[in-house]
Each structure stands twice: as C-alpha cells, then as structure tokens.
Coordinates of N, CA and C in Angstrom, one line a residue:
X1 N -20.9 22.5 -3.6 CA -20.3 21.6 -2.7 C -19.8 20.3 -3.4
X2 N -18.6 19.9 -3.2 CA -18.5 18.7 -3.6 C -17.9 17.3 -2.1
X3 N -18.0 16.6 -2.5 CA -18.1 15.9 -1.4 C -16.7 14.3 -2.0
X4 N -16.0 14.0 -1.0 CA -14.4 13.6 -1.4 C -14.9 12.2 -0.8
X5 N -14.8 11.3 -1.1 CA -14.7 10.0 -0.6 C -13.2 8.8 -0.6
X6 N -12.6 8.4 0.1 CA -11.4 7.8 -0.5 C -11.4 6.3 0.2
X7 N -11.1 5.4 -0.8 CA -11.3 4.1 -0.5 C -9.6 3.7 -0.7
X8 N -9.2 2.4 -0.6 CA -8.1 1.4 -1.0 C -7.2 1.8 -0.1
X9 N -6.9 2.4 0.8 CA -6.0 2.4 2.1 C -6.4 1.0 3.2
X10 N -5.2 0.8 3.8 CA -4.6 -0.7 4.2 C -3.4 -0.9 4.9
X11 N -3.0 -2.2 5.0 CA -1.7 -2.9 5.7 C -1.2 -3.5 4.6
X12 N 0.0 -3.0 4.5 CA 0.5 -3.2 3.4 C 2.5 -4.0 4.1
X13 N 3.2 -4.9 3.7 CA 4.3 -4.9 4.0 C 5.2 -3.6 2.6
X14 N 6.0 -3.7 3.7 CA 7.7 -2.8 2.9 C 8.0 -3.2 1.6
X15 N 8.1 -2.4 0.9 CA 8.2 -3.3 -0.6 C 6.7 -3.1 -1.6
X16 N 6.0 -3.3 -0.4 CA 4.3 -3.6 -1.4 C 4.1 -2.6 -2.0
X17 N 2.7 -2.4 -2.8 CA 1.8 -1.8 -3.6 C 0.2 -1.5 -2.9
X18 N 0.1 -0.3 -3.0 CA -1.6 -0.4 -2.9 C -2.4 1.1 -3.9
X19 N -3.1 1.1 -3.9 CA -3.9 2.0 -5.3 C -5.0 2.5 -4.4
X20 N -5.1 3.7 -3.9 CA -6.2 4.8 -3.1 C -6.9 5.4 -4.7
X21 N -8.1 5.3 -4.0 CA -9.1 6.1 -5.1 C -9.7 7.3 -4.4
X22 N -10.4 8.4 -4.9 CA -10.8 9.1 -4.4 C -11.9 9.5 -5.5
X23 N -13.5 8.9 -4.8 CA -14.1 9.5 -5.9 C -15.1 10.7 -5.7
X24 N -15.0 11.5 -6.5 CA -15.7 12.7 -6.8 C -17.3 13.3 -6.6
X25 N -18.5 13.7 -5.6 CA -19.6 13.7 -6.1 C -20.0 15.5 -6.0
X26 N -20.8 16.0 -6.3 CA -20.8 17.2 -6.5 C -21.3 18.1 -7.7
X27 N -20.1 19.1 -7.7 CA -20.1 20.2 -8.4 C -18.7 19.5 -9.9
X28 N -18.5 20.1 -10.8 CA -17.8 19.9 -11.7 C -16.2 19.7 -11.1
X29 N -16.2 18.2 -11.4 CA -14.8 17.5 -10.9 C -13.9 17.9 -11.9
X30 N -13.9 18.2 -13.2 CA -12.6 18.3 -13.8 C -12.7 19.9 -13.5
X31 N -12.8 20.9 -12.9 CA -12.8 22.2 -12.5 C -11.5 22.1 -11.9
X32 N -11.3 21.2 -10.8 CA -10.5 21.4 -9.7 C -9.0 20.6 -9.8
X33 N -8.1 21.2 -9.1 CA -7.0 20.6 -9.1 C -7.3 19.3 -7.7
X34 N -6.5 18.7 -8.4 CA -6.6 17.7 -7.1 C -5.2 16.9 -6.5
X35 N -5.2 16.5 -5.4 CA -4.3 16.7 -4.9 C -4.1 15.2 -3.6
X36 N -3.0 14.3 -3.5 CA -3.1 13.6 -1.9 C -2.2 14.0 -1.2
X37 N -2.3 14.6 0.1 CA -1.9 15.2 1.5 C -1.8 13.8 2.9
X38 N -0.7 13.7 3.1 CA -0.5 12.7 3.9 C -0.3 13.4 5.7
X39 N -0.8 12.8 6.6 CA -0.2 13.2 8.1 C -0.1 12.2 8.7
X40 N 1.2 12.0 9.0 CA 1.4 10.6 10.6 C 1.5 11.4 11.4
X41 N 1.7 10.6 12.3 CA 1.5 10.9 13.8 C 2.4 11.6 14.3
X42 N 1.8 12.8 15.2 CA 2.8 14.1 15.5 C 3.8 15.2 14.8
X43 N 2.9 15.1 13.3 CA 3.4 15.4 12.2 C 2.6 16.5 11.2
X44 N 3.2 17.2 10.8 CA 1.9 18.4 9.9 C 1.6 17.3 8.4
X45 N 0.5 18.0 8.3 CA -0.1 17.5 6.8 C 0.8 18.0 5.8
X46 N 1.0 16.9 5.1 CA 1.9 17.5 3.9 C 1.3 17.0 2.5
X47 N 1.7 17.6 1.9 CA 1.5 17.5 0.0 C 1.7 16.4 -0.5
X48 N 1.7 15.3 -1.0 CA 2.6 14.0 -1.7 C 2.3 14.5 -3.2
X49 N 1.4 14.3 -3.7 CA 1.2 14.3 -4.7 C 0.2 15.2 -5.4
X50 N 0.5 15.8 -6.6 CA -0.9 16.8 -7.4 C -1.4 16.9 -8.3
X51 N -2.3 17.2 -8.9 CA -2.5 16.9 -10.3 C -3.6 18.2 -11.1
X52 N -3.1 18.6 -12.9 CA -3.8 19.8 -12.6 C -5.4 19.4 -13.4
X53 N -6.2 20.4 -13.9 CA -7.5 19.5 -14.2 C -7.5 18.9 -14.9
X54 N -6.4 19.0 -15.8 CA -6.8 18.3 -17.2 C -5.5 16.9 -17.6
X55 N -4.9 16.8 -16.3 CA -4.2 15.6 -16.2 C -2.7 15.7 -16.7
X56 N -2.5 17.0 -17.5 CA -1.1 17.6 -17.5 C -0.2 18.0 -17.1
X57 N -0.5 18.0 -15.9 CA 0.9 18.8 -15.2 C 0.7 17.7 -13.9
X58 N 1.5 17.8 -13.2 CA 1.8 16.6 -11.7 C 2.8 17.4 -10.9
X59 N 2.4 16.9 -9.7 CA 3.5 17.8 -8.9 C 3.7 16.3 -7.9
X60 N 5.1 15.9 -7.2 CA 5.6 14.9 -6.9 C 6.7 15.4 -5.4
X61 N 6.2 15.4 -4.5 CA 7.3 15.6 -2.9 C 8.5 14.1 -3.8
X62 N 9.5 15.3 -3.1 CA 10.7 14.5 -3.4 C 10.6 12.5 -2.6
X63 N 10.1 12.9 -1.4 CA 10.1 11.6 -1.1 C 9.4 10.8 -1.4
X64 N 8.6 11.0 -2.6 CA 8.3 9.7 -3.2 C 8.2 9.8 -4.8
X65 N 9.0 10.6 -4.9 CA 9.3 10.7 -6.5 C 9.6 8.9 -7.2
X66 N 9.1 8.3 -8.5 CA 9.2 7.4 -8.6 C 8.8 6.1 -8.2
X67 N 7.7 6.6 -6.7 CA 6.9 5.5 -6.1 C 5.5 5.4 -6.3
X68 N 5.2 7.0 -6.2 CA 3.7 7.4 -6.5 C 3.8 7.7 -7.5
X69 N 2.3 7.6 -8.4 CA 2.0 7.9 -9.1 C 0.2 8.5 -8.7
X70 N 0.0 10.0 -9.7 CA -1.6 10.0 -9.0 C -1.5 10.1 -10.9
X71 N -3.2 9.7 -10.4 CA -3.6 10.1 -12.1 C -5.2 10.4 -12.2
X72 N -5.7 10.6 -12.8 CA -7.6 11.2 -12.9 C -8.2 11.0 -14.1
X73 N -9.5 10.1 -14.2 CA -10.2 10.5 -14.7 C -11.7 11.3 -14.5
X74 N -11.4 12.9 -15.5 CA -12.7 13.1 -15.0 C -14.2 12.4 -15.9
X75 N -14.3 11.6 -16.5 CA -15.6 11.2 -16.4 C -15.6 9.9 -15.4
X76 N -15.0 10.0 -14.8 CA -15.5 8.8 -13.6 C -15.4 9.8 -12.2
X77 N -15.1 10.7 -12.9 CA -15.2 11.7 -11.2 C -14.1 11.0 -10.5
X78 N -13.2 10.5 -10.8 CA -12.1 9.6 -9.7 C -10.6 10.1 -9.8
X79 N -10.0 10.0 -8.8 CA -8.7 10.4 -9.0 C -8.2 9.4 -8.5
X80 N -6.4 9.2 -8.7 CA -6.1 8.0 -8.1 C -4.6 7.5 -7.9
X81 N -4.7 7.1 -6.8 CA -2.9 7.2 -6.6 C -2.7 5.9 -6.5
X82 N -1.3 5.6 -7.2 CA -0.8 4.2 -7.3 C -0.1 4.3 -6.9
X83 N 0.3 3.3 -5.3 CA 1.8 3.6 -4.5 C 2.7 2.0 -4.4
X84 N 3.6 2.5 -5.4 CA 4.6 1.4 -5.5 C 6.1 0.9 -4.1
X85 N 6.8 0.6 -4.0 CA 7.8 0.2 -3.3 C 7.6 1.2 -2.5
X86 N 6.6 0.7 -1.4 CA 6.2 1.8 -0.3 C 7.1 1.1 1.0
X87 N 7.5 2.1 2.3 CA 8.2 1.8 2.8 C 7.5 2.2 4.0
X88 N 7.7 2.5 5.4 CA 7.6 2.5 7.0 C 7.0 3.8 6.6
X89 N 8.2 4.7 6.7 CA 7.9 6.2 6.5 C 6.4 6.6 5.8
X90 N 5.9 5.9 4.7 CA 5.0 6.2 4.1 C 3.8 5.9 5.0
X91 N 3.7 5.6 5.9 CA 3.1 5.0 7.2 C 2.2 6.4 7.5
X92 N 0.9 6.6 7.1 CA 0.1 7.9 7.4 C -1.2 7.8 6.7
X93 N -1.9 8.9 7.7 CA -3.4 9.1 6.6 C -3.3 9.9 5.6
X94 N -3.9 9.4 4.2 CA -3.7 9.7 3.4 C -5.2 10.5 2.4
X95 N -5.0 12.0 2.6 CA -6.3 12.3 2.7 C -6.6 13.2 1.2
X96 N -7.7 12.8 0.3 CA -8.1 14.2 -1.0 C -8.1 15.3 -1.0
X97 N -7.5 15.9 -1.7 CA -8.0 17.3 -1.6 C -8.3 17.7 -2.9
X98 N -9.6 18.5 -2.9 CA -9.4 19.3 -4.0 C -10.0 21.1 -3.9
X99 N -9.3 21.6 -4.8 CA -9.1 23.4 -4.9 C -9.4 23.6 -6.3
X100 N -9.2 24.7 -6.6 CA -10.0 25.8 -8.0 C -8.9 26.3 -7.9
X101 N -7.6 26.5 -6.8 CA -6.9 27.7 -7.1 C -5.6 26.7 -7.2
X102 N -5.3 26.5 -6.3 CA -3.6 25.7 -5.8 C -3.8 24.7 -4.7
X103 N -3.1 23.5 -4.8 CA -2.9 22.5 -3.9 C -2.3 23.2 -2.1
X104 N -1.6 24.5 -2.3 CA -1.7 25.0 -1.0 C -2.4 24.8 -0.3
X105 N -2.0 24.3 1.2 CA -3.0 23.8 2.3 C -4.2 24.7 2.9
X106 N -3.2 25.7 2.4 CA -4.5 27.2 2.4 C -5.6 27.4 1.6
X107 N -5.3 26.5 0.7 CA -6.3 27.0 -0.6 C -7.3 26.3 -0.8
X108 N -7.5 24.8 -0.1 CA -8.0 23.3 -0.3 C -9.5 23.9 -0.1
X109 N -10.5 23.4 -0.8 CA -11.8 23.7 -0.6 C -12.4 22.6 -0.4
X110 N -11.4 21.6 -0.4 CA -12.8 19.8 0.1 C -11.4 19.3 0.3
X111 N -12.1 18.7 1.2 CA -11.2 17.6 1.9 C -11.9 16.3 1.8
X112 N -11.2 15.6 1.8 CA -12.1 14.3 2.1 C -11.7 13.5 3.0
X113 N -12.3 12.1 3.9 CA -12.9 12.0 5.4 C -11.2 11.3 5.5
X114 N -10.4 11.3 4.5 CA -8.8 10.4 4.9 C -9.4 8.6 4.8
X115 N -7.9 8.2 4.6 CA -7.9 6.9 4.6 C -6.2 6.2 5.0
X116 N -6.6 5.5 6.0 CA -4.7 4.9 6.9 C -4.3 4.3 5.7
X117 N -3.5 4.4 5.5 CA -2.5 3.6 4.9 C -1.2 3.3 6.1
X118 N -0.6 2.1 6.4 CA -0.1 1.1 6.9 C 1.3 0.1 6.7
X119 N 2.5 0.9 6.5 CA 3.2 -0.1 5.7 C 4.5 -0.9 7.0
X120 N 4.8 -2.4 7.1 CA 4.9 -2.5 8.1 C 6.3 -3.3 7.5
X121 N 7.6 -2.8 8.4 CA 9.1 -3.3 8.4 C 9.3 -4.6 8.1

C-alpha cells in the first residue's frame, strides 16, 4: 500500500508561481512512475504531467509545456511540480498519482486525496 499526500496548492494570481509536493509513504517510492492529473469542474481528469522512476524520462500535456515542471526525489519519497506563468485555465484539482505500469488513468494504483489549485484573471 502506499499512501499519496499532496501539499502546496492555493490562490494564486495569472502570471504567478506555486510548487505542489506530493510526499510518498509506503511501499518502495522509486518503483513507481509518477505522475500529476488535473480535473476542473465538469471536466474529465486529465494527465499534466509524468515522470519515470528514475527521473529520466518526463511526459508534458501540450498545454503546459514550458510552465510545469515535475521532478522527484526518491530518497525523500517526494515528487514535485513547479508551476510557472500559470493562467485561469490551469484553475483545477490537482491530484498524485502513482503506477508500476503507465500513467494511464487505467493503470493508477494510488491516488492521492488532490489539492485546488486556484489561479485568478
């Protein structure tokens, strides 16, 4: 079992910056790919950002290519997304995931409890 916790979601203005963490307790954190999944309102969950265990590979949704950044360390069990010139749209809960297999929504084996993020015109 591992268990997802995610802190540093907020009200942020257009333009701003804020840095989500997600820390790890459990079973072996660098096992798993990890991954943040965003949903606003009346909206499906979607992918933003991925990462593979060993911090090599990244996967980036076009709409925020160059804004986000995720990155991980596994001896802190933490993973962590740095969201630069964030805009309205980026306006959603922004929730952990992590898998053994693929960031597919099908594949997610922990989720963690989400955290709002807030960005205001």
């Amino acid at each position: 079992q591992v268990q997802l916790v995610e802190s540093g979601g907020g009200l942020v203005q257009a333009g701003g910056s804020l840095r989500l963490s997600c820390a790890a307790s459990g079973r072996t954190f660098s096992n798993y790919y990890m991954g943040w999944f965003r949903q606003a309102p009346g909206k499906e969950r979607e992918l933003v950002v991925g990462i593979d265990w060993r911090g090599a590979r990244t996967y980036y949704a076009d709409s925020v290519k160059g804004r986000l950044t995720i990155s991980r360390d596994n001896a802190k069990n933490t993973v962590f997304l740095q969201m630069n010139s964030l805009k309205p749209e980026d306006t959603a809960v922004y929730y952990c995931a992590a898998s053994v297999q693929s960031l597919s929504a099908r594949n997610i084996n922990y989720w963690g409890q989400g955290t709002q993020v807030t960005v205001s015109s």
